XYZ file of C-alpha atoms in Angstrom:
227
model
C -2.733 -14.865 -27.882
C -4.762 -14.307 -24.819
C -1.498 -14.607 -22.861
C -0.054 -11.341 -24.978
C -3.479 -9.675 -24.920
C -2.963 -9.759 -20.787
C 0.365 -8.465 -20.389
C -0.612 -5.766 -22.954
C -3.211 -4.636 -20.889
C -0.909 -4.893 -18.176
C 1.701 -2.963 -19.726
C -0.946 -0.439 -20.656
C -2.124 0.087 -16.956
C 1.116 -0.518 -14.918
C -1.541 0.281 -11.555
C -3.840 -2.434 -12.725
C -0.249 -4.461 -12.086
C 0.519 -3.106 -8.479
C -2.881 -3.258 -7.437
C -2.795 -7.158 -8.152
C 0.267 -8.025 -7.007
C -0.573 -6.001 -3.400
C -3.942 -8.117 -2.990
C -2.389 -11.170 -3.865
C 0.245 -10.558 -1.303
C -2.433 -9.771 0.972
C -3.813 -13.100 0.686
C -0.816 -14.955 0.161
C 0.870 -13.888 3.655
C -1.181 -15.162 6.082
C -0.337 -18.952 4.877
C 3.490 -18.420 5.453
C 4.148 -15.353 8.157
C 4.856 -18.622 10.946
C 8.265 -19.548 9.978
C 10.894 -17.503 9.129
C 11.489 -19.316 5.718
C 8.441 -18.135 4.712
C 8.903 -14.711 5.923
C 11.813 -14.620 3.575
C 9.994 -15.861 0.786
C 7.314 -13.073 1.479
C 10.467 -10.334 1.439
C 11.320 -11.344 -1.485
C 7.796 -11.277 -2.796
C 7.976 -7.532 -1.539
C 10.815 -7.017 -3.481
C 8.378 -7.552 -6.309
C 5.664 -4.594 -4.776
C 8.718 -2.571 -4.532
C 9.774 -2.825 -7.884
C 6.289 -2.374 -9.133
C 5.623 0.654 -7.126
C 8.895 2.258 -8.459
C 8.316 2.036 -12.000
C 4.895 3.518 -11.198
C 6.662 6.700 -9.605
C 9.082 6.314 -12.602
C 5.922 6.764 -14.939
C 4.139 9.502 -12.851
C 6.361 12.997 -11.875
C 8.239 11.477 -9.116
C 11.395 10.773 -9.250
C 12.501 7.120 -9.544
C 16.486 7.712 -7.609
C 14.775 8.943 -4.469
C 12.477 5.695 -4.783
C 15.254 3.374 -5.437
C 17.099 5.239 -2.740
C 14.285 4.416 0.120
C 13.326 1.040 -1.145
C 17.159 -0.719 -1.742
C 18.359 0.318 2.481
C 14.670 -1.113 3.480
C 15.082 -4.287 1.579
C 18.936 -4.795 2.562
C 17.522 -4.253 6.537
C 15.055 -6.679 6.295
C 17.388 -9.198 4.802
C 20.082 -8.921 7.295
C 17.518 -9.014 10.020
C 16.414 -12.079 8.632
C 19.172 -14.155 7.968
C 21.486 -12.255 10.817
C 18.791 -12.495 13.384
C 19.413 -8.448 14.236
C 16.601 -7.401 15.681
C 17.550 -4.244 15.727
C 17.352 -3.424 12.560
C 13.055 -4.196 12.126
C 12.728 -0.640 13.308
C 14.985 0.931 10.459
C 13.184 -1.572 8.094
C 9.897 -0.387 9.573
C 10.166 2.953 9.224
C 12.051 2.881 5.447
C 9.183 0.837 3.935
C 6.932 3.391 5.061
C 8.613 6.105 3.660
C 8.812 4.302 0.824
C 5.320 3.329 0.800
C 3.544 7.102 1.877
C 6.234 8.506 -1.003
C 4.634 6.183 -3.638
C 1.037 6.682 -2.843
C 1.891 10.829 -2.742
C 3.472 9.907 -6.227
C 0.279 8.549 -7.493
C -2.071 10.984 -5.884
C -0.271 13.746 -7.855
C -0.540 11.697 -10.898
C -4.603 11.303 -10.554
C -4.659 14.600 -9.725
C -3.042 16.537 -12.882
C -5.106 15.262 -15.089
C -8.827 16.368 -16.124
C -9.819 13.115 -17.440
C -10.129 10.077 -15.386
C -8.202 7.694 -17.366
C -8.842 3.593 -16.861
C -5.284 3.385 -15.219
C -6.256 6.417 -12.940
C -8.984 4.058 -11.638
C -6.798 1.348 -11.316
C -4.888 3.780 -9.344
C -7.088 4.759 -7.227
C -7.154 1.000 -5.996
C -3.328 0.789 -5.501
C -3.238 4.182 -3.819
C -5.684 2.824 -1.144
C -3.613 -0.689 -1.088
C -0.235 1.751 -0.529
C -1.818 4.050 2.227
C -2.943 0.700 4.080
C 0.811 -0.275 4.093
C 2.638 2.666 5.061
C 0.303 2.676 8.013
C 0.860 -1.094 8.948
C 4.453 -0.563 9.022
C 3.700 2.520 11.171
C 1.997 0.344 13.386
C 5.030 -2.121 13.113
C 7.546 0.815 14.028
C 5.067 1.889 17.004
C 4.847 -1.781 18.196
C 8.630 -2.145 18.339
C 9.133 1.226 19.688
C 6.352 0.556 22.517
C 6.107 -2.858 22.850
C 2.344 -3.537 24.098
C 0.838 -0.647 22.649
C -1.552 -2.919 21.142
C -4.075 -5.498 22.247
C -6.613 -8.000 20.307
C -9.545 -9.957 21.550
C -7.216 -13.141 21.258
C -4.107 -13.510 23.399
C -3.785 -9.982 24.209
C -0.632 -9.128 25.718
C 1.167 -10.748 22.693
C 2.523 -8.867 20.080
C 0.217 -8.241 17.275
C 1.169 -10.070 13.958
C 1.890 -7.843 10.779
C -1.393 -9.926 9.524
C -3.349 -8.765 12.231
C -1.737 -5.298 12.244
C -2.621 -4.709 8.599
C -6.242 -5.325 9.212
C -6.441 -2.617 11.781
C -5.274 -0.408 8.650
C -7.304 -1.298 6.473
C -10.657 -1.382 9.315
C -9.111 1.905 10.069
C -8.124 3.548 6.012
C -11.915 2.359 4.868
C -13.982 3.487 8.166
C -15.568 0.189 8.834
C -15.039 0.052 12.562
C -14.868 -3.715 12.220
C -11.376 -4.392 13.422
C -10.585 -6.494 16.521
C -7.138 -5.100 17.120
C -7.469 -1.824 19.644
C -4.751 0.548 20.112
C -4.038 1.164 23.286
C -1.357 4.083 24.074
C -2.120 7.661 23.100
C 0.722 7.105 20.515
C -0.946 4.454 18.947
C -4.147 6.119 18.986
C -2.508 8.722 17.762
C -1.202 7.365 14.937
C -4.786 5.540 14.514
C -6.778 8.935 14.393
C -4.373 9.881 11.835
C -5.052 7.010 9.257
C -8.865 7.165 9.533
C -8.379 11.168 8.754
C -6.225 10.385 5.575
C -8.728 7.667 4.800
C -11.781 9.570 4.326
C -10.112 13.057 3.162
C -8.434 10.120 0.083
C -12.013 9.275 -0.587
C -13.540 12.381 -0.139
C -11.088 14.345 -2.481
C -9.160 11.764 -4.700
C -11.906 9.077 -5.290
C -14.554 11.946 -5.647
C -12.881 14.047 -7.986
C -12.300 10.823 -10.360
C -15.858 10.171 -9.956
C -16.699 13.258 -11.040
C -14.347 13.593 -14.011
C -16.106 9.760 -15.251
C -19.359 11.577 -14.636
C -18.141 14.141 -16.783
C -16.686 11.863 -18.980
C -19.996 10.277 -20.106
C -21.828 13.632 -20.288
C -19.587 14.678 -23.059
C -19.691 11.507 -24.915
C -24.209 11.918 -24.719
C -24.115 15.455 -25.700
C -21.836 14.457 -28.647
C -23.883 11.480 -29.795
C-alpha cells in the first residue's frame, strides 16, 4: 500500500518525478563517467530524464512532437558516438540535448507562470526547472569545450579537458551564484557563455521562484482571513 500511495503521488506531481530522477543522476554519474561502459549505461539512464522531461512538456502547453523531435536525433548521436567511436558527432549531441534541455525548462517556466496559484507540483517544478537550466548550460559548456578545445582550466591538471562532472559543477556554482566553483573559464567565449548562465540564474530566482513565493504567501493569507 505504501508502494501505490508513492507512485500516486508521483503520478500526481510528474515534476516531483523529474526532479528525482535528475539528482539521482547527478549523484549516480560520477561513480561510472571512467569507462565507456558506464557512459553507456548513464545514456541510457538519460534516456529516462528525457522521457520524463517530455511527458512534462506533454502535460504543460508545449508541444510534445517538437520534444520528441529534439530528444530522439540527440539520443541516436550519442549512441553512435558511443558504440561507433565518431567523435564527431559529441558536438551535434551537445548542442541537441541542450536544445532539448533550454526547450523543456521554457516549457515549464510557462507552465508556473499561467497560473495564479502556486500549486505543490509548481514547487516541485521550480526544482526541476533549476535542475534543467543547469543542464542545458553543461552541455553548452560541452559544445564550447569541443568547439575550443582548452577553453577551460581547473585547479587540478589544468590543460586537460574538463570532465562533464566537473563541467556541470561550474553550472550549477554558476546557475545558484555561489562563486564556489574550481573550474574557470578561460576564453571570452566561455566567459561569455558563463556571464550568460549566472544572468538567467538570478533573473529565474528573482522572477519565477519569487512570484511562486508570493502566490504561497498569498495562498495562506486567504486560507487565515477565511478561518
Amino acid at each position: 500500500m505504501r508502494r501505490l500511495r508513492w507512485l500516486a503521488i508521483l503520478i500526481r506531481h510528474p515534476s516531483a518525478a523529474l526532479l528525482l530522477v535528475q539528482l539521482a543522476g547527478l549523484l549516480l554519474y560520477p561513480f561510472i563517467e571512467q569507462t565507456r561502459a558506464a557512459r553507456a549505461l548513464f545514456g541510457a539512464f538519460g534516456v529516462v530524464v528525457l522521457i520524463l522531461a517530455i511527458s512534462m512538456v506533454q502535460r504543460t502547453r508545449g508541444r510534445g512532437w517538437i520534444s520528441v523531435a529534439i530528444a530522439v536525433p540527440a539520443v541516436v548521436c550519442n549512441a553512435m558516438g558511443l558504440m561507433l567511436d565518431m567523435p564527431a558527432l559529441k558536438p551535434w549531441w551537445a548542442a541537441l540535448e541542450a536544445l532539448f534541455y533550454f526547450y523543456a525548462a521554457g516549457c515549464l517556466i510557462a507552465y508556473m507562470l499561467a497560473d495564479r496559484r502556486a500549486t505543490t507540483d509548481e514547487m516541485f517544478a521550480a526544482g526541476a526547472t533549476f535542475t534543467l537550466l543547469v543542464w542545458g548550460f553543461t552541455y553548452l559548456f560541452v559544445l564550447c569545450q569541443v568547439l575550443q578545445p582548452g577553453c577551460f582550466a581547473a585547479a587540478v591538471n589544468p590543460a586537460a579537458p574538463r570532465s562533464w562532472t566537473e563541467l556541470l559543477f561550474l553550472s550549477f556554482a554558476l546557475m545558484s551564484s555561489t562563486g564556489i566553483g574550481d573550474v574557470i573559464p578561460i576564453t571570452v567565449h566561455a566567459r561569455a557563455l558563463a556571464c550568460l548562465e549566472m544572468f538567467v540564474g538570478v533573473m529565474y530566482i528573482a522572477l519565477v521562484v519569487s512570484r511562486l513565493i508570493g502566490l504561497s504567501v498569498s495562498r495562506e493569507d486567504e486560507r487565515e482571513l477565511h478561518r
